[in-house]
XYZ file of C-alpha atoms in Angstrom:
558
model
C 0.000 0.000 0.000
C 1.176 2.839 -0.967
C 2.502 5.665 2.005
C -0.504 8.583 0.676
C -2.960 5.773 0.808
C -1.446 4.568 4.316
C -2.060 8.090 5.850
C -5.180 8.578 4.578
C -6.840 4.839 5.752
C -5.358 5.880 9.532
C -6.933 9.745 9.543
C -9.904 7.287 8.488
C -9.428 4.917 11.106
C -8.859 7.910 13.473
C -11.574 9.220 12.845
C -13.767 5.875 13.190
C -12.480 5.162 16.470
C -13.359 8.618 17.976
C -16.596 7.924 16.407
C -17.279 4.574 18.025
C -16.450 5.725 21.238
C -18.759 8.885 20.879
C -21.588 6.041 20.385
C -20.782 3.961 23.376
C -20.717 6.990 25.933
C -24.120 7.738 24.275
C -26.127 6.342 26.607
C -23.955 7.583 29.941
C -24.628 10.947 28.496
C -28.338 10.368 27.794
C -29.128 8.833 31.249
C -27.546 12.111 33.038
C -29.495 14.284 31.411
C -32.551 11.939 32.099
C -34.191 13.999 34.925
C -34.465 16.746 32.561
C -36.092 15.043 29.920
C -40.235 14.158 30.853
C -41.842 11.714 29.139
C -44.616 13.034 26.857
C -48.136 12.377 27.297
C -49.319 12.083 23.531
C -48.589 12.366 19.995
C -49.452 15.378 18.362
C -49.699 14.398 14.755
C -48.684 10.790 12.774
C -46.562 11.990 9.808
C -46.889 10.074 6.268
C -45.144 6.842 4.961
C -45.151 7.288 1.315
C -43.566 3.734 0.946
C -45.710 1.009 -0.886
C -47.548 -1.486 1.032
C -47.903 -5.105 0.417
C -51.102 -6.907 1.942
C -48.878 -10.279 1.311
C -45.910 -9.073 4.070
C -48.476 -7.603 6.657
C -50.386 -11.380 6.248
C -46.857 -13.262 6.918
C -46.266 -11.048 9.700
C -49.816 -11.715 11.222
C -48.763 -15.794 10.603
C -45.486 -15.194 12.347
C -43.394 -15.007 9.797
C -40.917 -11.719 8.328
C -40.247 -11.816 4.906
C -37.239 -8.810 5.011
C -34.248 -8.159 2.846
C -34.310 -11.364 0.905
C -35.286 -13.876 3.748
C -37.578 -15.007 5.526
C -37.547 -15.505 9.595
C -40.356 -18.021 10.766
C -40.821 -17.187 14.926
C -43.409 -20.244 15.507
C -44.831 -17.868 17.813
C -41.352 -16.570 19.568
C -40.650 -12.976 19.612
C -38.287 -12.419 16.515
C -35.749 -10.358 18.582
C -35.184 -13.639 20.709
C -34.056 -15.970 17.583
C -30.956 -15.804 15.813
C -31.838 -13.602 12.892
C -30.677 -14.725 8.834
C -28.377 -11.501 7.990
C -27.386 -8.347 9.184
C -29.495 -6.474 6.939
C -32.182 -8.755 7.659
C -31.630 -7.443 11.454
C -31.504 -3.925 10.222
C -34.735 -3.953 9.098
C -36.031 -5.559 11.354
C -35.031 -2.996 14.586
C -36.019 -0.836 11.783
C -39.576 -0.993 12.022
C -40.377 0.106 8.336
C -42.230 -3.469 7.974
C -45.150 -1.735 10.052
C -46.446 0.288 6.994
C -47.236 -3.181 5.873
C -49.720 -4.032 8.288
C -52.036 -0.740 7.029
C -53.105 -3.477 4.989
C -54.845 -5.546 7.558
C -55.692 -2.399 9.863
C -58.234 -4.783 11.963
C -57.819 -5.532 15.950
C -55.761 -8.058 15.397
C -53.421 -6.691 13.243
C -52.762 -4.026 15.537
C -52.682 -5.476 18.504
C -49.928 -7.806 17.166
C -47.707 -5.088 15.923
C -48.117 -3.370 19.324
C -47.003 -7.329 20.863
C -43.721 -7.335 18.792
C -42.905 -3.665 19.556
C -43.554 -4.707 23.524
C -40.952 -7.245 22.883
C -38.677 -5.093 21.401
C -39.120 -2.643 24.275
C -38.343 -5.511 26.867
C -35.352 -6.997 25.162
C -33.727 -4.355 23.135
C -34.941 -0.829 25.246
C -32.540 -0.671 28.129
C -29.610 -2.903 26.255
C -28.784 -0.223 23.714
C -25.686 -1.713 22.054
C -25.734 -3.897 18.888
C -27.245 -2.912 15.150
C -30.877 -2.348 16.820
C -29.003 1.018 18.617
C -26.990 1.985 15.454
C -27.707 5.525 14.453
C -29.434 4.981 10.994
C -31.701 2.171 12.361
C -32.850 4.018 15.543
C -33.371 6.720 13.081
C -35.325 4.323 10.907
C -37.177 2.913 13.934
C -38.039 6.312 15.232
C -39.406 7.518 12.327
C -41.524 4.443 11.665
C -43.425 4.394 15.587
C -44.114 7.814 14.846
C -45.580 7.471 11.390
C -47.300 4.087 12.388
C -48.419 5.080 16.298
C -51.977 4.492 14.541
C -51.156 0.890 13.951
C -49.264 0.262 17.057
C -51.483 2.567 19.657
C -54.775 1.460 18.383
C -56.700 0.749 21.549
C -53.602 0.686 23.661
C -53.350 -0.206 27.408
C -52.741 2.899 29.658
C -49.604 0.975 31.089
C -47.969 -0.048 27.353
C -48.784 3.324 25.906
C -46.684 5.437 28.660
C -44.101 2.571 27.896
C -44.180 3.711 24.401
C -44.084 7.226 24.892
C -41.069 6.833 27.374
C -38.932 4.822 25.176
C -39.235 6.703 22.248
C -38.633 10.013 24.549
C -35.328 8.087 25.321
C -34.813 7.448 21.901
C -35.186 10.955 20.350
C -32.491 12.025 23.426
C -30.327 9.266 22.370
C -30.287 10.629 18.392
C -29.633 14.218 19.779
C -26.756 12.813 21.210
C -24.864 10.383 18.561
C -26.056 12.777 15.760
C -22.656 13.903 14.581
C -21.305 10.602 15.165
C -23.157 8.838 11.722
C -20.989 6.818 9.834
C -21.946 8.385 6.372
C -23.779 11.285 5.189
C -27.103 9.915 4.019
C -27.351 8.227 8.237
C -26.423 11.826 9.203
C -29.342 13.403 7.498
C -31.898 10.589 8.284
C -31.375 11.307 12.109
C -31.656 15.314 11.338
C -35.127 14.336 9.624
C -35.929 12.336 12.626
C -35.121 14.581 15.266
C -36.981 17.640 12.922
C -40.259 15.025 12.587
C -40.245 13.948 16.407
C -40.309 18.142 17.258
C -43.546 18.034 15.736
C -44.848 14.649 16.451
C -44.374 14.997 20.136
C -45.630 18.424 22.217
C -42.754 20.440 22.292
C -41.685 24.229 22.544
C -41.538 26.721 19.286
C -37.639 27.074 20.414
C -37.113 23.204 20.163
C -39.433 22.996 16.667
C -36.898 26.119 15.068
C -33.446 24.428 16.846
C -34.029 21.147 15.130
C -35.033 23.084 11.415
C -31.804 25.332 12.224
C -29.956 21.571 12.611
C -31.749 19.975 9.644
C -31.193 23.187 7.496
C -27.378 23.222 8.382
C -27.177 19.385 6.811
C -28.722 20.259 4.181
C -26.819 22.369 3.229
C -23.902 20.036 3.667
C -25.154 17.505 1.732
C -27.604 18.544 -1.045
C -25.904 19.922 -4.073
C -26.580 22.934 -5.690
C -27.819 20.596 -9.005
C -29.832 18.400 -6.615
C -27.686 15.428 -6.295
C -26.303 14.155 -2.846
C -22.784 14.136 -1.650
C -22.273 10.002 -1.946
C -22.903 10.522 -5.806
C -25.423 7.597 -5.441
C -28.680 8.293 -7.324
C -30.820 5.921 -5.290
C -29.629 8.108 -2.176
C -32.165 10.911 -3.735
C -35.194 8.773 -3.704
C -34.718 7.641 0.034
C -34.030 11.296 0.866
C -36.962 12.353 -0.543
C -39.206 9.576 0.833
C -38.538 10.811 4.235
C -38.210 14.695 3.328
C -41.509 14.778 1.698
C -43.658 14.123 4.629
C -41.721 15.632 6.929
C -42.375 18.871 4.496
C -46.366 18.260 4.962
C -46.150 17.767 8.489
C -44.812 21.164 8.722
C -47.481 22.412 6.682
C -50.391 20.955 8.037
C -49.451 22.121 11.313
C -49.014 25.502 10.671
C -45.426 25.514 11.540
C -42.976 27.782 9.508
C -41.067 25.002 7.171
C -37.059 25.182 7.369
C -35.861 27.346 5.145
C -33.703 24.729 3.405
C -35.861 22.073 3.312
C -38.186 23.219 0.207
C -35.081 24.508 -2.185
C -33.878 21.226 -1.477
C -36.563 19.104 -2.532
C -37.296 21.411 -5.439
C -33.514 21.073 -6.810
C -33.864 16.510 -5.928
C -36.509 16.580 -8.537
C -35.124 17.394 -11.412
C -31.992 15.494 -10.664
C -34.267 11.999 -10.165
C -35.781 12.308 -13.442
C -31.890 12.856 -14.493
C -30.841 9.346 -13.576
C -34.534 7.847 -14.571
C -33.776 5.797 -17.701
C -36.620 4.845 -20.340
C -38.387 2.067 -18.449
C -38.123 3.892 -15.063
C -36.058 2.613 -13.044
C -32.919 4.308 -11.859
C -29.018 5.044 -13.383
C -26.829 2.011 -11.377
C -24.135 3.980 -10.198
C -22.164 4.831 -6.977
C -24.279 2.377 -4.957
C -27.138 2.423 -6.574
C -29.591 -0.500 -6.676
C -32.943 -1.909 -7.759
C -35.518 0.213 -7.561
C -39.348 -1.033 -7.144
C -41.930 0.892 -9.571
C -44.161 1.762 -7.095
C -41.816 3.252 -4.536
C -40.511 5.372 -7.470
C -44.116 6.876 -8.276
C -44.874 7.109 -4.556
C -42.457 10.051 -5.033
C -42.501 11.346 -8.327
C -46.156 12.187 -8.171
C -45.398 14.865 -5.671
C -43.023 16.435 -8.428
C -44.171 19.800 -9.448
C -41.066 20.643 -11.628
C -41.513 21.181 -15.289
C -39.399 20.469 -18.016
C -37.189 17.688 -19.721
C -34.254 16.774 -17.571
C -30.807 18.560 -17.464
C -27.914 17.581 -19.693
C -25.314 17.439 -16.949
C -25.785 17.272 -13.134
C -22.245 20.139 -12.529
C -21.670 19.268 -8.892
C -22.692 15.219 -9.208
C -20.236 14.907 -11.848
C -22.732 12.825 -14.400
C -23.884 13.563 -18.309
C -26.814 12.454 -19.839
C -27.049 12.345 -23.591
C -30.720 11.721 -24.894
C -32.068 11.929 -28.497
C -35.480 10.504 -29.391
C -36.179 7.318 -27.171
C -32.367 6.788 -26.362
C -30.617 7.655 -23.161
C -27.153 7.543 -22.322
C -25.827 8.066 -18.265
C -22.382 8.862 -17.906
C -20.150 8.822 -14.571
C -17.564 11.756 -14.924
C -16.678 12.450 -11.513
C -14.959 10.912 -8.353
C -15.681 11.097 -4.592
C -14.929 14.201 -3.399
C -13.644 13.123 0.102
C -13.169 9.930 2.027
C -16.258 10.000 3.978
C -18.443 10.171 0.426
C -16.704 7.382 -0.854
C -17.831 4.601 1.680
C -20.991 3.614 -0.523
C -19.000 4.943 -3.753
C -18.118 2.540 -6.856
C -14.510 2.977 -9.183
C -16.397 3.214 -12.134
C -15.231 6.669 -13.027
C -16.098 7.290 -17.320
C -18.490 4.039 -17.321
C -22.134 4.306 -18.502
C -25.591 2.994 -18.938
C -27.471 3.278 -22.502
C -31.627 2.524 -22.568
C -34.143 2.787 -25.371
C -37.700 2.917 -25.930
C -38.896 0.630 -22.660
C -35.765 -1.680 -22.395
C -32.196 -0.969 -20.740
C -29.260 -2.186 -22.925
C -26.007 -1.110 -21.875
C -26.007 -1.390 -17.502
C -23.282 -1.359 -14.721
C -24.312 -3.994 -12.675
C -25.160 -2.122 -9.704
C -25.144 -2.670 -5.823
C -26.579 -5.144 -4.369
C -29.031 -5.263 -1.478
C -28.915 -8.250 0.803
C -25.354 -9.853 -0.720
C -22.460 -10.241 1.700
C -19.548 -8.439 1.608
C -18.020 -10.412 -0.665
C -20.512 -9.407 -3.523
C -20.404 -5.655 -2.317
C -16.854 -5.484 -2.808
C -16.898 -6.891 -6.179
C -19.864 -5.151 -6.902
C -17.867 -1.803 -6.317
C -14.657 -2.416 -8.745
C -14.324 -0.784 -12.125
C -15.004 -4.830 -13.404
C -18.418 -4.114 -12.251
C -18.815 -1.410 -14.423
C -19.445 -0.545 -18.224
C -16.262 0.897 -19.012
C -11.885 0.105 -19.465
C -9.505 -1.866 -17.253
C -6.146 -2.614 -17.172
C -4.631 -5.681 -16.215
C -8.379 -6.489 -13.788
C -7.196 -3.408 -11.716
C -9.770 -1.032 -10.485
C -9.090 2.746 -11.557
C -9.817 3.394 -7.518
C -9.193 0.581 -5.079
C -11.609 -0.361 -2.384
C -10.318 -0.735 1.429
C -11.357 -2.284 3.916
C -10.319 -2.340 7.723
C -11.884 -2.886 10.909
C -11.566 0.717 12.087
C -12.046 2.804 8.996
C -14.345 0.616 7.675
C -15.036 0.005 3.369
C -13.569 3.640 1.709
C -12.243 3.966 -1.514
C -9.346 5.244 -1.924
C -8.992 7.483 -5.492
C -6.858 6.425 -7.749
C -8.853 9.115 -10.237
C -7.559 12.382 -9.289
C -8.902 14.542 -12.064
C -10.896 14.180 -15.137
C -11.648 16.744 -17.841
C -14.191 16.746 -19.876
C -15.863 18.733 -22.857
C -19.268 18.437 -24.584
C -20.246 19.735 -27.945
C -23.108 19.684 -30.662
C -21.464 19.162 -34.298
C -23.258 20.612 -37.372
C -25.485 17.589 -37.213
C -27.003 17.979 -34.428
C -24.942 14.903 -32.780
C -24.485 15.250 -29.061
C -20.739 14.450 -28.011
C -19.079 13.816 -24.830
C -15.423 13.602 -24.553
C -13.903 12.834 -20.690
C -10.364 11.536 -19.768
C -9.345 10.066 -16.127
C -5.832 9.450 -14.509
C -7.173 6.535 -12.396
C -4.184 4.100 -14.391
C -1.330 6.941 -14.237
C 0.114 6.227 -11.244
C -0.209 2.477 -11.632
C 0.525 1.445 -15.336
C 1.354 5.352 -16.739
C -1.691 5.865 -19.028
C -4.910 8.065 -18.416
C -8.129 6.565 -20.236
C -10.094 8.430 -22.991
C -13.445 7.684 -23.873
C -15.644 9.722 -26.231
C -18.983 8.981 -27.012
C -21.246 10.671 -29.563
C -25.339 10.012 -29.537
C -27.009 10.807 -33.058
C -30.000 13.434 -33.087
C -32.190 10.822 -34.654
C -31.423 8.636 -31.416
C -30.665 5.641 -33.441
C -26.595 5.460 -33.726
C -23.710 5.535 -30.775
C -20.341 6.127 -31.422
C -17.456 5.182 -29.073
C -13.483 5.318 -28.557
C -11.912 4.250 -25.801
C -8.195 5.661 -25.772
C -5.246 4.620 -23.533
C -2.949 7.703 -23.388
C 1.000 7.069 -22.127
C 1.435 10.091 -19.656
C 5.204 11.660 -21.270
C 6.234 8.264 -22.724
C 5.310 6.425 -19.124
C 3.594 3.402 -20.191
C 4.280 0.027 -19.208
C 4.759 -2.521 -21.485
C 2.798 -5.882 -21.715
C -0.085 -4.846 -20.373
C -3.946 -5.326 -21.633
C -6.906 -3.877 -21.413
C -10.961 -4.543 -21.274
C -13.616 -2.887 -22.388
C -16.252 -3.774 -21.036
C -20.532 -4.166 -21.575
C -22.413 -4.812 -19.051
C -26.177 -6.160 -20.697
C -28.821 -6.205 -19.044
C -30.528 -8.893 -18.031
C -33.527 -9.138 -20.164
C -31.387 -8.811 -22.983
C -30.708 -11.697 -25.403
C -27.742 -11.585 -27.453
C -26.640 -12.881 -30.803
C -23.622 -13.264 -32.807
C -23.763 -12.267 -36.162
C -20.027 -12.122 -36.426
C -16.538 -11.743 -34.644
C -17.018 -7.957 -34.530
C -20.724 -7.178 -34.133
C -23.645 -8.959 -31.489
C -27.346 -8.308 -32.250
C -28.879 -7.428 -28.501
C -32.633 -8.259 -28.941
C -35.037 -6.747 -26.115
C -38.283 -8.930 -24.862
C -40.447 -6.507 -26.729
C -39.199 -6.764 -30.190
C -36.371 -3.524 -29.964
C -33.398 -4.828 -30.832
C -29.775 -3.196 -31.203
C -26.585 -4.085 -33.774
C -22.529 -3.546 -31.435
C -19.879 -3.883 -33.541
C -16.293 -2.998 -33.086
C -14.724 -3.000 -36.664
C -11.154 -5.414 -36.564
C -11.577 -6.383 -32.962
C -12.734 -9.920 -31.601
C -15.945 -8.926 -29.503
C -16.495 -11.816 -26.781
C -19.744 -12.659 -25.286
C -18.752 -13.407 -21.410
C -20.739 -14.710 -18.396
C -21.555 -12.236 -16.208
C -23.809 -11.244 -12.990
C -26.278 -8.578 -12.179
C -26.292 -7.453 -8.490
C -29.095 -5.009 -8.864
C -32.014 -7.193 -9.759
C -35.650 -7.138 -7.433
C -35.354 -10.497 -6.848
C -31.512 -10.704 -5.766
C -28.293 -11.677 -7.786
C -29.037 -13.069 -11.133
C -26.957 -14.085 -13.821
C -26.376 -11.847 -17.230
C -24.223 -11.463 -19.964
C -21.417 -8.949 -20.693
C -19.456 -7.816 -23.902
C -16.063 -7.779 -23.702
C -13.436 -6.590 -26.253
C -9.560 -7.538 -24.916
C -6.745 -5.896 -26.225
C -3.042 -5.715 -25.904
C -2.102 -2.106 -24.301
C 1.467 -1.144 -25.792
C 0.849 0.319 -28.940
C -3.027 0.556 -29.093
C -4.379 4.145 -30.335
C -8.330 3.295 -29.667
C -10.749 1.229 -29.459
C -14.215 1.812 -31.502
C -17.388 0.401 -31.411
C -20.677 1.244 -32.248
C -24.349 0.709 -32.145
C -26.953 1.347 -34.351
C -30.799 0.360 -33.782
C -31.831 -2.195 -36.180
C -35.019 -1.965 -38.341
């Protein structure tokens, strides 16, 4: 490891360990400032979950068994927090509460009085232990802002004794946020506890002074994290959508309470719009990028049909670093940027210059995206330029991805800078030309690619260039370019240098790169609905030392 890379995993590390130890004084500090803090007599208001409900879930749930991230946890009438649970990110959503929006679908006695059993249980197990992922600061977060948009559910004909139980332990909770608030892991946990802390001011009675000090707090991060083009600090576009999810009601809340609305909060949903629809390809789902991963229809439209903002979506997102090249039915993503500190790059890929092409109602071209419920093992891989629709040298990622006990999973940038243009020839051809140094320090050449979208929508041209820095590059090296399809994408050979990709609805596409072998590769998708499946990928493989570009093309096929 190199001595930069060395200094910057311990200031990482560093700063991890003060971190964890601001967590586990957390509750010292909470319980001395306990005599201040009374516990509340009601709830004011029950903010709105705009995420989908599924009458299946809330059944299984009602039968004793939790269907979350991936797996399913049968209790046979144990409390779930008692049983050794399948994953951690099953056990994240579970302390999470977010399954009780499910159970809105069977609102009847029953229903509610078993939600209000397994939140009892929680109460008795997990309330007073507060160590392990159930007190982490993005699932308390989580958990907080669930009770209080789902106290309907769980306080529906409530016991005098459980419902001051209720009240207390959330009390304690909301204390326990103000406390570890600064001490998030990442951004996006860092806001979520902001919105939590703003939502609980108005969910719970409390003063004018405390309502403005938590909008001063939830402005100030904000600011920090929103761009001035919309896009969040991580450079993950599926970090918009959750944002909004939560910033949305918490927006209406204000509102229909008559309480002035931070002064932050609606700039910053109105600028999120406009930078979804950016990363929205043809059949709606999302750009895979930075994190990114599936992306359900209906918790898309849950948010989109709040969007007031007019107009077709930008050609460049400035401050996110991405371009988007459209013509017709076609849409091409591209990544042009980097993380712009350590702490954004926990969740961020090395996929710097790779891209995603869709058309009509089918994507094409994909990176193959993060996956939910995997292990580490398929998150790592899942975050190396291999993963991604774009060069490598020698299977080495542009930006490597570190991992330590302290510092926990950060990439470290091998792409310092990229430059970029984009131009309009006389035809009316969009062109974007970007060039990264992620392989100068490594193997002495900075990568080039250029790609050009027709203004009929029906042609893409690409070159991929390896450029020696001053006569640097290393010999006997080689380089892949590579395609990631997407799944529902069937391929064809028609000959060594072009591949007919037919779509399930007819649409099909020609690739062809003219005297160069064009492989057709096994490959994986991490960002499917269902989990992991398996794809295919292009793949052209070329010797390094003496190359001057690479180009392929594709053309829609009549």
């Amino acid at each position: 490891m190199r001595l930069a890379d060395r200094r910057r995993l311990l200031a990482s590390g560093m700063k991890e360990m003060r971190r964890r130890l601001r967590l586990r004084i957390a509750p010292y500090r909470v319980a001395l400032s306990a005599p201040l803090t009374s516990v509340p007599e009601r709830l004011i208001v029950a903010p709105t979950d705009l995420r989908p409900v599924d009458p299946f879930i809330a059944h299984e749930i009602l039968e004793g068994r939790f269907p979350l991230a991936g797996r399913v946890l049968e209790t046979l009438g144990d409390s779930p927090f008692e049983l050794e649970l399948p994953s951690r990110a099953f056990a994240e959503r579970l302390h999470g509460f977010g399954w009780l929006r499910h159970i809105r679908a069977d609102r009847t006695e029953a229903g509610c009085a078993h939600a209000r059993h397994i939140v009892s249980d929680w109460i008795n197990i997990h309330g007073r232990r507060r160590r392990g992922i159930g007190w982490e600061p993005n699932v308390v977060a989580i958990r907080v802002i669930a009770w209080l948009s789902h106290s309907t559910i769980i306080l529906h004909a409530a016991e005098a004794g459980f419902y001051r139980r209720f009240m207390k332990n959330l009390a304690y909770q909301i204390s326990y946020l103000r406390k570890i608030a600064g001490s998030c892991p990442d951004a996006e946990s860092r806001l979520r506890v902001r919105t939590a802390l703003a939502m609980a001011s108005l969910s719970l009675p409390t003063r004018v002074s405390g309502i403005k000090r938590e909008s001063l707090l939830l402005d100030r991060e904000l600011d920090r994290q929103i761009l001035a083009d919309g896009g969040h600090v991580s450079r993950n576009p599926r970090a918009i959508l959750d944002i909004l999810i939560d910033l949305l009601p918490l927006r209406q809340t204000y509102i229909n309470l008559g309480h002035d609305v931070p002064q932050k909060l609606i700039p910053a949903i109105d600028r999120m719009y406009p930078a979804l629809r950016f990363f929205r390809h043809q059949d709606g789902d999302l750009a895979l990028f930075n994190g990114a991963g599936s992306t359900s229809a209906s918790e898309l439209m849950s948010v989109l049909r709040y969007d007031e903002s007019a107009g077709k979506p930008f050609k460049a997102l400035p401050q996110m670093n991405y371009h988007r090249l459209s013509a017709d039915n076609t849409i091409i993503i591209a990544d042009t940027g980097c993380p712009s500190s350590i702490a954004a790059s926990r969740g961020a890929h090395a996929g710097c210059l790779s891209f995603e092409m869709s058309s009509g109602r089918n994507r094409f071209i994909v990176n193959s995206g993060s996956p939910k419920f995997a292990n580490r093992f398929y998150k790592h891989l899942a975050r190396s330029t291999a993963a991604h629709s774009t060069v490598i040298i020698e299977e080495t990622s542009s930006s490597r991805v570190i991992s330590s006990s302290f510092a926990g999973s950060i990439l470290i940038p091998g792409v310092s800078k990229i430059d970029f243009e984009r131009w309009d020839d006389k035809h009316g051809n969009d062109w974007l030309r970007a060039r990264h140094d992620g392989y100068v320090e490594s193997f002495g050449y900075a990568h080039e690619r250029e790609i050009a979208l027709s203004a009929a929508g029906d042609k893409i041209k690409g070159c991929d260039r390896l450029i020696p820095e001053e006569g640097s590059g290393k010999d006997s090296l080689t380089a892949i370019v590579r395609f990631h399809i997407h799944p529902a994408i069937n391929l064809f050979r028609r000959d060594g240098e072009s591949i007919v990709l037919g779509a399930p609805d007819g649409e099909t596409w020609i690739f062809a790169a003219p005297g160069l072998d064009v492989l057709i590769d096994e490959d994986v998708f991490f960002a499917d609905v269902s989990g992991i499946r398996p794809s295919q990928q292009l793949a052209i493989e070329v010797p390094v030392l003496g190359l001057r570009e690479i180009r392929w093309m594709l053309r829609r096929s009549e």
